[in-house]
PDB file of C-alpha atoms and ligand atoms in Angstrom:
ATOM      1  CA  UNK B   1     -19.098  10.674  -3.111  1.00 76.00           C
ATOM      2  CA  UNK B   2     -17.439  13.727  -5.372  1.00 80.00           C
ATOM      3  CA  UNK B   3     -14.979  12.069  -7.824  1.00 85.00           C
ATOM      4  CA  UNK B   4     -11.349  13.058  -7.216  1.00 87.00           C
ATOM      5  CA  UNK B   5      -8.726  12.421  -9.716  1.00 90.00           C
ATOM      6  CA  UNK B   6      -6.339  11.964  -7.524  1.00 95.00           C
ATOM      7  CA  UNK B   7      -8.308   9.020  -5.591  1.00 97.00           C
ATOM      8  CA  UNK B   8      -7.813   5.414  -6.783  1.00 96.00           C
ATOM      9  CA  UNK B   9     -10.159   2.799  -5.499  1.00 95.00           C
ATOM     10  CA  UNK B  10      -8.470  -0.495  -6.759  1.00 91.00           C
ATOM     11  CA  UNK B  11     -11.188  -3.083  -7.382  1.00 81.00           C
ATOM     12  CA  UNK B  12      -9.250  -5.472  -8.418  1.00 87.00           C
ATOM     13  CA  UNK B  13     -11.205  -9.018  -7.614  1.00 92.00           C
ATOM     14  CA  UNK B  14      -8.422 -10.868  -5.281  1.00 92.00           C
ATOM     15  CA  UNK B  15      -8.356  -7.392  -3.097  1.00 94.00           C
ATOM     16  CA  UNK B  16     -11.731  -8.196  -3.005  1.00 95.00           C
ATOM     17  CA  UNK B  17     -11.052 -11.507  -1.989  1.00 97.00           C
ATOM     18  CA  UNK B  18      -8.928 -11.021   1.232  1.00 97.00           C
ATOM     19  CA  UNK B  19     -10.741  -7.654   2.123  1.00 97.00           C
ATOM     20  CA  UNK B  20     -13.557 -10.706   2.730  1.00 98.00           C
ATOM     21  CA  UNK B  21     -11.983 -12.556   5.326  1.00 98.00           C
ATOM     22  CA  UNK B  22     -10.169  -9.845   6.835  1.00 98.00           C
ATOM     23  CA  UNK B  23     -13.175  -7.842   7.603  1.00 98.00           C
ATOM     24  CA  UNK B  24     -14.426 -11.522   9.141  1.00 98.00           C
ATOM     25  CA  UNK B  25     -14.801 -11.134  12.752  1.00 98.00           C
ATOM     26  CA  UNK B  26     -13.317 -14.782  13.178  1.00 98.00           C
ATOM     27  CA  UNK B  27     -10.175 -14.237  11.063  1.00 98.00           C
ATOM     28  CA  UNK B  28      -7.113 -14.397  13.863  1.00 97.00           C
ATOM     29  CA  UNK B  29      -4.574 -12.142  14.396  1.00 97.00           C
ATOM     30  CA  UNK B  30      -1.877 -14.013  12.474  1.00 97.00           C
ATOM     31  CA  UNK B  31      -4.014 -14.401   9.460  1.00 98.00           C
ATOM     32  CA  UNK B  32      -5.239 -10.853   9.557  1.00 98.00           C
ATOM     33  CA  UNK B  33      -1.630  -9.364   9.885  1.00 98.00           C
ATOM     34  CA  UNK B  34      -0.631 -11.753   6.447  1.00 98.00           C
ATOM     35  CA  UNK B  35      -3.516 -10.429   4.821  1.00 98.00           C
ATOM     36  CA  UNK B  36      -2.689  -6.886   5.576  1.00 98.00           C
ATOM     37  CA  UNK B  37       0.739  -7.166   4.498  1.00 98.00           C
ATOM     38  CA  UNK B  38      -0.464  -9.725   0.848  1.00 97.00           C
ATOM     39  CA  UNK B  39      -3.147  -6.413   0.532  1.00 97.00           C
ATOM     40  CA  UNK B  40      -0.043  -3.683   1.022  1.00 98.00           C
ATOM     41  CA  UNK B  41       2.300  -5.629  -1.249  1.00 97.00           C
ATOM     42  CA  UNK B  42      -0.486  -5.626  -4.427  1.00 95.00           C
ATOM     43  CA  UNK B  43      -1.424  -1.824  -3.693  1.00 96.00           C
ATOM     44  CA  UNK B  44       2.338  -1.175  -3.962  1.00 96.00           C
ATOM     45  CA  UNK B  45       2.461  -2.940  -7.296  1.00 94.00           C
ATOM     46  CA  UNK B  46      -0.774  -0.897  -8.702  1.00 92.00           C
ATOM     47  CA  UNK B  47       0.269   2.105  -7.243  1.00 94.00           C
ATOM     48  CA  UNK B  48       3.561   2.699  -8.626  1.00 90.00           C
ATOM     49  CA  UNK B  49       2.758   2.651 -12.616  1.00 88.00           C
ATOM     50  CA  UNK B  50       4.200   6.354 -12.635  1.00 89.00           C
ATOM     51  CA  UNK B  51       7.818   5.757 -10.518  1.00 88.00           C
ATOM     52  CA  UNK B  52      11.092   6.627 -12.196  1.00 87.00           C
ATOM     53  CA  UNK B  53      13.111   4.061 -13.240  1.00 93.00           C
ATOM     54  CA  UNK B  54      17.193   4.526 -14.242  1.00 95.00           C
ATOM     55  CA  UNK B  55      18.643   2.611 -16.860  1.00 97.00           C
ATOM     56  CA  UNK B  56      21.185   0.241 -15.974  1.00 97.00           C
ATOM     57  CA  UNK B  57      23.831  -2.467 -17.760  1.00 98.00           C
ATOM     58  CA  UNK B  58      22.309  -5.669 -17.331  1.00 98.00           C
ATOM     59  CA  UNK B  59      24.827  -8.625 -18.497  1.00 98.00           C
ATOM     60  CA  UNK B  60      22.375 -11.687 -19.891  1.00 98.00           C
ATOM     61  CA  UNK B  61      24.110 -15.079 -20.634  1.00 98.00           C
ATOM     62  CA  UNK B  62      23.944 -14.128 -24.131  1.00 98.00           C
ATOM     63  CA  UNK B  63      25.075 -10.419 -24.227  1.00 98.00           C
ATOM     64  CA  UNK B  64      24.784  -7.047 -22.587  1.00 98.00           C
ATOM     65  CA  UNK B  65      21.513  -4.697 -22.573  1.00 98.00           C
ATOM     66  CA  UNK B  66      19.976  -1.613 -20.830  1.00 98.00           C
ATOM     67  CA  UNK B  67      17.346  -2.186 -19.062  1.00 98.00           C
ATOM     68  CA  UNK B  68      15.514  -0.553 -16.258  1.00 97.00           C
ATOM     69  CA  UNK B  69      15.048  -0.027 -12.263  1.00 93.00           C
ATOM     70  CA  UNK B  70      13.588   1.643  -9.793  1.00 91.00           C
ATOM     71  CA  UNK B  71      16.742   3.295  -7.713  1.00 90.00           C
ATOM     72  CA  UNK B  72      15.677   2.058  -4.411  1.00 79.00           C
ATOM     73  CA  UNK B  73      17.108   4.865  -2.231  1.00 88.00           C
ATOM     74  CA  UNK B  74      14.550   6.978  -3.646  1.00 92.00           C
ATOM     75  CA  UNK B  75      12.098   5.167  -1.696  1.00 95.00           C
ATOM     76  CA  UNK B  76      10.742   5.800   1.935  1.00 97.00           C
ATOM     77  CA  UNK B  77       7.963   4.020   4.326  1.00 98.00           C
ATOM     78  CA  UNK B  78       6.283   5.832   6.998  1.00 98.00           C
ATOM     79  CA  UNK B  79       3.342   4.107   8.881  1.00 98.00           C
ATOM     80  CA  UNK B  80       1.195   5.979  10.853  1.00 98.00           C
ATOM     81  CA  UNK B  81       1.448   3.956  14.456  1.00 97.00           C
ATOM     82  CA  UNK B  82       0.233   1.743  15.305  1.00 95.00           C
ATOM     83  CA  UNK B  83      -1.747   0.164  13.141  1.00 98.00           C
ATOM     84  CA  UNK B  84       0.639   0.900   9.617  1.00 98.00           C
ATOM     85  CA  UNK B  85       3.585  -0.835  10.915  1.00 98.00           C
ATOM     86  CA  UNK B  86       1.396  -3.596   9.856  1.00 98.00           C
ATOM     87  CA  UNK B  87       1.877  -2.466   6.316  1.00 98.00           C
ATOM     88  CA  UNK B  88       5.586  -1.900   6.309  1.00 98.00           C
ATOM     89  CA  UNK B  89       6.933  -5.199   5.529  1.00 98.00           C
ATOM     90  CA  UNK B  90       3.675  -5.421   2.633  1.00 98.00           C
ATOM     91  CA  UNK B  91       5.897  -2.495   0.881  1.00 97.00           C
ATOM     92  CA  UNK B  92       9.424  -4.323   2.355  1.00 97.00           C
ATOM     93  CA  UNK B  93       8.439  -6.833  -0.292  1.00 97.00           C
ATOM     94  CA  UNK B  94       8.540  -4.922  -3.464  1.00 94.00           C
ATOM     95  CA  UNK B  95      11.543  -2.441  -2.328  1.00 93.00           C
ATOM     96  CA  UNK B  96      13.857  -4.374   0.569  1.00 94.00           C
ATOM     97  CA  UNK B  97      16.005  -1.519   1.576  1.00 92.00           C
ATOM     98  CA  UNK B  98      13.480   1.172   2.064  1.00 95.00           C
ATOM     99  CA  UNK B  99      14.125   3.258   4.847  1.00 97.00           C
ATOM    100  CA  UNK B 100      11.477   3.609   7.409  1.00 98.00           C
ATOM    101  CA  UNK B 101      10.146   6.455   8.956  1.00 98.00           C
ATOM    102  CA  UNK B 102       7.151   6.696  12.125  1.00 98.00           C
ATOM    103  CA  UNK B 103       4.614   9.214  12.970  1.00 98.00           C
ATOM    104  CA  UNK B 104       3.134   8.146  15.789  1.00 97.00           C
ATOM    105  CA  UNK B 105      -0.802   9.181  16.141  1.00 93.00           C
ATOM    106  CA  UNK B 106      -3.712   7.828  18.536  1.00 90.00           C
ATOM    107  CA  UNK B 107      -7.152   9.063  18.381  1.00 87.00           C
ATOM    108  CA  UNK B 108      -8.710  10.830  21.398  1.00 89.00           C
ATOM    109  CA  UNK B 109     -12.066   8.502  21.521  1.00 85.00           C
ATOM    110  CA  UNK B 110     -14.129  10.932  22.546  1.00 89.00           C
ATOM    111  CA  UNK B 111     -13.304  13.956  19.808  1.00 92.00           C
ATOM    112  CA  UNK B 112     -12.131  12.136  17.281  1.00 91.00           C
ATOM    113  CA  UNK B 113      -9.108  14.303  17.222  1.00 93.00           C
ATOM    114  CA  UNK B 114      -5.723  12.902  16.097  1.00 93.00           C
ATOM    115  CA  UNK B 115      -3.265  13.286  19.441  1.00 94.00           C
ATOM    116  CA  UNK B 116       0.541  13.214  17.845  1.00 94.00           C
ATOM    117  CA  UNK B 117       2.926  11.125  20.225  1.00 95.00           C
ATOM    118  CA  UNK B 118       6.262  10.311  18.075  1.00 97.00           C
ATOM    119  CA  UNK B 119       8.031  11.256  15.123  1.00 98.00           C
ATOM    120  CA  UNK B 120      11.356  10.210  13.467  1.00 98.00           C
ATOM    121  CA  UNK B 121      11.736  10.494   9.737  1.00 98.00           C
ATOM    122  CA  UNK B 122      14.975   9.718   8.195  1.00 97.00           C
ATOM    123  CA  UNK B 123      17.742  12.246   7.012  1.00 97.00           C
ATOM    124  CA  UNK B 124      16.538  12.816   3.027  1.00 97.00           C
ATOM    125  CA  UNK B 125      12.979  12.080   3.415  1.00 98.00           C
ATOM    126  CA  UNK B 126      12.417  15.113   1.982  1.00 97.00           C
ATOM    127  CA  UNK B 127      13.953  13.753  -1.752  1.00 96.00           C
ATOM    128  CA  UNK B 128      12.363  10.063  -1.615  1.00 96.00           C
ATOM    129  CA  UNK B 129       8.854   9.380  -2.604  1.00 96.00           C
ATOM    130  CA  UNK B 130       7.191   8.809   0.643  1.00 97.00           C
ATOM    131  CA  UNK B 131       4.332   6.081   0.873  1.00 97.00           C
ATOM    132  CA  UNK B 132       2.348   7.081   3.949  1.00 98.00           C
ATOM    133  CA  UNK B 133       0.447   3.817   5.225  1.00 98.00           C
ATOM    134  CA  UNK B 134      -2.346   3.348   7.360  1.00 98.00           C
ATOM    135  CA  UNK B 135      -4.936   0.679   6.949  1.00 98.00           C
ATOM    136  CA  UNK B 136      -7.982   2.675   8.247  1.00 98.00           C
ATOM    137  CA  UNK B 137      -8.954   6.065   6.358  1.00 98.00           C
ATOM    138  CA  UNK B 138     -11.922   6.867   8.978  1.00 98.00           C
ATOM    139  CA  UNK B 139     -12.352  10.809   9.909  1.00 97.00           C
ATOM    140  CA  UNK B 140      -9.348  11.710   7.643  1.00 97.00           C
ATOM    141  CA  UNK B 141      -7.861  13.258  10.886  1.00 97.00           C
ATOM    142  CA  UNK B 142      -4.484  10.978  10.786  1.00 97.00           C
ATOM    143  CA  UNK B 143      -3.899  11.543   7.589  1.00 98.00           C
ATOM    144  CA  UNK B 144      -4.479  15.014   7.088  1.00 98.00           C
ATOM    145  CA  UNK B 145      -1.711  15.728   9.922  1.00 97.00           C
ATOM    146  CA  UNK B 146       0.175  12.911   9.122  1.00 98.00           C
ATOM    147  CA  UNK B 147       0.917  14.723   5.704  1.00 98.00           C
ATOM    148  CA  UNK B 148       1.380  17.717   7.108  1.00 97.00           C
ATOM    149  CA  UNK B 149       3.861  16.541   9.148  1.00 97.00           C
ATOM    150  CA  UNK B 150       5.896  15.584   5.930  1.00 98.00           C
ATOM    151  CA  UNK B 151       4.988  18.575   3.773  1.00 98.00           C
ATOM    152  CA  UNK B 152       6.021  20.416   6.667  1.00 98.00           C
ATOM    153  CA  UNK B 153       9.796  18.416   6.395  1.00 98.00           C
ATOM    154  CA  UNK B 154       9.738  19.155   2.869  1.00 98.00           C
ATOM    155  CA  UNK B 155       8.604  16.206   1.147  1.00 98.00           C
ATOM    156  CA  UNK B 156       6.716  17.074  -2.180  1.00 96.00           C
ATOM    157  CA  UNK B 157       6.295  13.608  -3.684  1.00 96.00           C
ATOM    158  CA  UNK B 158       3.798  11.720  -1.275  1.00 97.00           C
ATOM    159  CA  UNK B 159       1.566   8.465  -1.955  1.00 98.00           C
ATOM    160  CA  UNK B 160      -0.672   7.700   0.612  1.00 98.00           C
ATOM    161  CA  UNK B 161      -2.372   4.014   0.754  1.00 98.00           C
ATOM    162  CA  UNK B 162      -4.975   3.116   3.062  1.00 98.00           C
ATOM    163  CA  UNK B 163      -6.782  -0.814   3.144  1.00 98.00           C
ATOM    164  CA  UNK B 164     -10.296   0.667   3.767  1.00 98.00           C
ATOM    165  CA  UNK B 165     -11.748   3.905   3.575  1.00 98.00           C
ATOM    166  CA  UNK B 166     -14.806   6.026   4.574  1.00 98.00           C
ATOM    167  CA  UNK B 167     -16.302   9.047   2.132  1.00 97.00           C
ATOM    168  CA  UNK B 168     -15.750  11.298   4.937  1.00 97.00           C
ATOM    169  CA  UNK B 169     -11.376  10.443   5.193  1.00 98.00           C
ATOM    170  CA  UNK B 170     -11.334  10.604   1.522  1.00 98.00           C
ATOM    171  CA  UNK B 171     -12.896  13.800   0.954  1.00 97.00           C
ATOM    172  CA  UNK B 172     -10.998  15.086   3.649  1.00 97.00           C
ATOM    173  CA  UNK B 173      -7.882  14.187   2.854  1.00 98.00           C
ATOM    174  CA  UNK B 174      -8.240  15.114  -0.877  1.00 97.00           C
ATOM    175  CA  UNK B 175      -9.725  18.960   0.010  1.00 96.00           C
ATOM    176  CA  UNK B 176      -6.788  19.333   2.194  1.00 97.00           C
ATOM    177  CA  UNK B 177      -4.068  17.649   0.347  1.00 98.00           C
ATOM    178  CA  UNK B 178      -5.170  17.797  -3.239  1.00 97.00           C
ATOM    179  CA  UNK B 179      -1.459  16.901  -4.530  1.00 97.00           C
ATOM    180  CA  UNK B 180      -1.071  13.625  -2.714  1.00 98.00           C
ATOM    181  CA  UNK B 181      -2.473  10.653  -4.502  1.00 97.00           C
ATOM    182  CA  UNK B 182      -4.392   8.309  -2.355  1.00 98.00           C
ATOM    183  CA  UNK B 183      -4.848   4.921  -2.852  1.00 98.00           C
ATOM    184  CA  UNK B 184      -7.430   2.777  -1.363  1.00 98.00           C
ATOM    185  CA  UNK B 185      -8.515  -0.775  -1.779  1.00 97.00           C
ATOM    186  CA  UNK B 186     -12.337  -0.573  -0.625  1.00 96.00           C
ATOM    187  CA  UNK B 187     -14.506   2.495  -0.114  1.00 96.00           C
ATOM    188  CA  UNK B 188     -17.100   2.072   2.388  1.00 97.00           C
ATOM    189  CA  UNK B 189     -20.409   3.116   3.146  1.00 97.00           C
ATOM    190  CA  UNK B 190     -19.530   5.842   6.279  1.00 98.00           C
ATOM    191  CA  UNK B 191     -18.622   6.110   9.882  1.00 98.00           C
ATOM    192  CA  UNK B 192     -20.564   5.315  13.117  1.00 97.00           C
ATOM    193  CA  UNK B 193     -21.214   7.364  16.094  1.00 95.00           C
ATOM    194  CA  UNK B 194     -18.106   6.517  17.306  1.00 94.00           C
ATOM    195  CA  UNK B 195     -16.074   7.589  14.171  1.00 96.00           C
ATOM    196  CA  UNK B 196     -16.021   3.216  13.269  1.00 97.00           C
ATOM    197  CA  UNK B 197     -15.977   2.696   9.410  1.00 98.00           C
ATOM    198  CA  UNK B 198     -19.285   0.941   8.345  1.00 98.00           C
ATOM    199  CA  UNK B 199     -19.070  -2.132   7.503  1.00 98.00           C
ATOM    200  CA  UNK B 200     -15.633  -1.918   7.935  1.00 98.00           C
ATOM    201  CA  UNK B 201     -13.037  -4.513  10.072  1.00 98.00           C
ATOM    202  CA  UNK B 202     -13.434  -3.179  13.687  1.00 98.00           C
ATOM    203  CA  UNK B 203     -10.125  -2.115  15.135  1.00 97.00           C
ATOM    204  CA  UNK B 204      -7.074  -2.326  13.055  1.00 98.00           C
ATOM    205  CA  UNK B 205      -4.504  -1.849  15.580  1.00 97.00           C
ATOM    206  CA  UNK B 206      -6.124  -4.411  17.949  1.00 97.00           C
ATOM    207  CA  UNK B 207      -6.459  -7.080  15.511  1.00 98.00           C
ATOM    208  CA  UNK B 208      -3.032  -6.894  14.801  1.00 98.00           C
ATOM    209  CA  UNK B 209      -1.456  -6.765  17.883  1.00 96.00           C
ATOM    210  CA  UNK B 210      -3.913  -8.885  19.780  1.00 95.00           C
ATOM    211  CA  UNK B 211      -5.335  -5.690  22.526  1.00 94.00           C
ATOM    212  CA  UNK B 212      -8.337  -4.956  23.892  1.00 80.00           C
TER     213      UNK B 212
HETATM  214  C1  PRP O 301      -6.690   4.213  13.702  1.00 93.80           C
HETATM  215  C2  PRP O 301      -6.154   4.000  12.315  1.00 93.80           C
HETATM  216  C3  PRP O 301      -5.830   5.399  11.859  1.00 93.80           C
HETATM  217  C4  PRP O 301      -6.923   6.202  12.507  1.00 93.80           C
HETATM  218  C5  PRP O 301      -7.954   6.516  11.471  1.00 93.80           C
HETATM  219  O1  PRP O 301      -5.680   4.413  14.623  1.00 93.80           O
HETATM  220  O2  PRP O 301      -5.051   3.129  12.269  1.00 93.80           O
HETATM  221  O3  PRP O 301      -4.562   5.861  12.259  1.00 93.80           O
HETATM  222  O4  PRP O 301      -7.503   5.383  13.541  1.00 93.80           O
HETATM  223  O5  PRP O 301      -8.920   7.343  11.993  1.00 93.80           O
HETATM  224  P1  PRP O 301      -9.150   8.833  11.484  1.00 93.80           P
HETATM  225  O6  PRP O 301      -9.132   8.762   9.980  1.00 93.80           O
HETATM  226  O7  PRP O 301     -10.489   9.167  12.045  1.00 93.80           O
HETATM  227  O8  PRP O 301      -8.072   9.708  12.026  1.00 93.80           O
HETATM  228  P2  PRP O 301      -5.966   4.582  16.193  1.00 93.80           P
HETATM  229  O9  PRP O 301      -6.128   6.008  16.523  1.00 93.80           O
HETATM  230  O10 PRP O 301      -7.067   3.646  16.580  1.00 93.80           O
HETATM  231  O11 PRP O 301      -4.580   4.138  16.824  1.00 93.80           O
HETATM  232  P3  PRP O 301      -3.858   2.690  16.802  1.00 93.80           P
HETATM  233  O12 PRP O 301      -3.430   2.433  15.385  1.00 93.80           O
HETATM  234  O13 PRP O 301      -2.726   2.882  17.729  1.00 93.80           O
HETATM  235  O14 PRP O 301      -4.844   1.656  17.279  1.00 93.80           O
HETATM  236  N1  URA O 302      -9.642   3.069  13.183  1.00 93.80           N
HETATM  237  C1  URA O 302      -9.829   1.732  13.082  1.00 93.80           C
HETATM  238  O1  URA O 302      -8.930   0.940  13.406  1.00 93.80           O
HETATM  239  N2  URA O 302     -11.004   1.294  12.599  1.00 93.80           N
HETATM  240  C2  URA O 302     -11.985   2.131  12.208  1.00 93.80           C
HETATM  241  O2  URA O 302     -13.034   1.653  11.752  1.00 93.80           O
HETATM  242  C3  URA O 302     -11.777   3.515  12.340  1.00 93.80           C
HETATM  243  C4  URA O 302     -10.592   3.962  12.824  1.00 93.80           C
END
C-alpha cells in the first residue's frame, strides 16, 4: 500500500497481543467487547500526542504550580453504529465527560454500499475534536460518509480510529479525506468477495452484541 502521512498503523506489541485473541474465533462476546474497549483506550493514548492542553493552578501539598490539561469539553465521541458503540466507553476512559454523538450506518450486503439510518450529533460538535470510531475499516464506505456527515456540520478537527483495517478503507478514506488523521491498530492483507477483511475478526457488530 501507498504511504500516507496522515495514516498511523500503531504496532505497538500488546495491540498486538489482544488483536490475537480477539481475532480468535473462540474468544466470547464478553471478552471480545473488553478487548475492544482495552484496544480503544491505548489508541486514544497514542493518538492524542498533538491535543491542546490549558494551563491550570494546581495546589501540591508543598506549594502552588501550573501545570497542564486537556479541557475536556473540547472533546466529542461519535461511533459509527453499531459496531463503535463498542469503542465509546474505550475513549470514556481517558476523557469521562465526553459528549457522545451517533451516526448510524449498515451495509447493504449485496453492494457494499453504506445505507445511513440515524444521526444525532451534539450542539458544538462543530468546535470539539471529534474521534470518529469504528472497529472495522473494510470498503472505506462508512467512513468516507461518516466524515462527510461531520464536515458537512462543520467540524474541521476530526480523528478517526479504526481496530483493523483493509488497504482498500485506508486508501479510500485518505484520497477522500486527506485532512483527517486515521489511526489504525493492524493493517490487513484485503477484503473477500463479500467485502470481509482478510484475516480479519469476522463480524464486529455480531461479536459484540451476540447476533447472528
Ligand atoms: C461494519 C463495520 C463498519 C462497516 C465497515 O458495520 O462496523 O461500520 O461494516 O465496512 P465498510 O468499510 O466496507 O463500509 P456493518 O455495516 O456490518 O453494521 P453493524 O455495525 O451494525 O453490524
Ligand atoms: N464489517 C465487519 O464487521 N467485518 C468486516 O470484516 C468487514 C466489515
Amino acid at each position: 500500500m501507498k504511504q500516507y502521512k496522515n495514516v498511523f498503523v500503531f504496532n505497538h506489541p500488546l495491540i498486538k497481543h489482544k488483536i490475537a485473541i480477539l481475532r480468535d474465533k473462540n474468544t466470547g462476546m464478553k471478552e471480545f467487547r473488553e478487548l475492544i474497549e482495552e484496544i480503544t483506550t491505548v489508541m486514544t493514548y497514542e493518538s492524542m500526542g498533538d491535543v491542546e492542553l490549558i494551563p491550570v493552578e494546581v495546589e501540591t501539598p508543598l506549594e502552588v504550580t501550573t501545570q497542564y490539561k486537556v479541557p475536556e469539553e473540547s472533546i466529542a465521541i461519535v461511533p459509527i453504529l453499531r459496531a463503535g458503540l463498542g469503542m465509546v466507553n474505550g475513549v470514556h476512559k481517558v476523557f469521562p465527560t465526553a459528549k457522545v454523538g451517533h451516526i448510524g450506518m449498515y451495509r447493504n450486503e449485496e453492494t457494499l454500499e453504506p445505507q445511513p439510518y440515524y444521526c444525532k450529533l451534539p450542539d458544538g460538535i462543530e468546535n470539539k475534536t471529534v474521534f470518529l470510531v469504528d472497529p472495522m475499516l473494510a470498503t472505506g464506505g462508512s467512513a468516507c460518509d461518516a466524515l462527510a456527515v461531520l464536515k458537512k456540520r462543520g467540524c474541521k478537527k476530526i480523528k478517526f480510529m479504526a481496530i483493523i483495517a483493509a488497504p482498500e478503507g485506508v486508501e479510500k478514506v485518505a484520497a477522500a479525506h486527506p485532512d483527517v488523521p486515521v489511526y489504525i491498530s493492524t493493517l490487513d492483507r484485503g477484503l473477500n468477495e463479500h467485502g470481509y477483511i482478510l484475516p480479519g475478526l469476522g463480524d464486529a457488530g455480531d461479536r459484540l452484541y451476540g447476533t447472528k
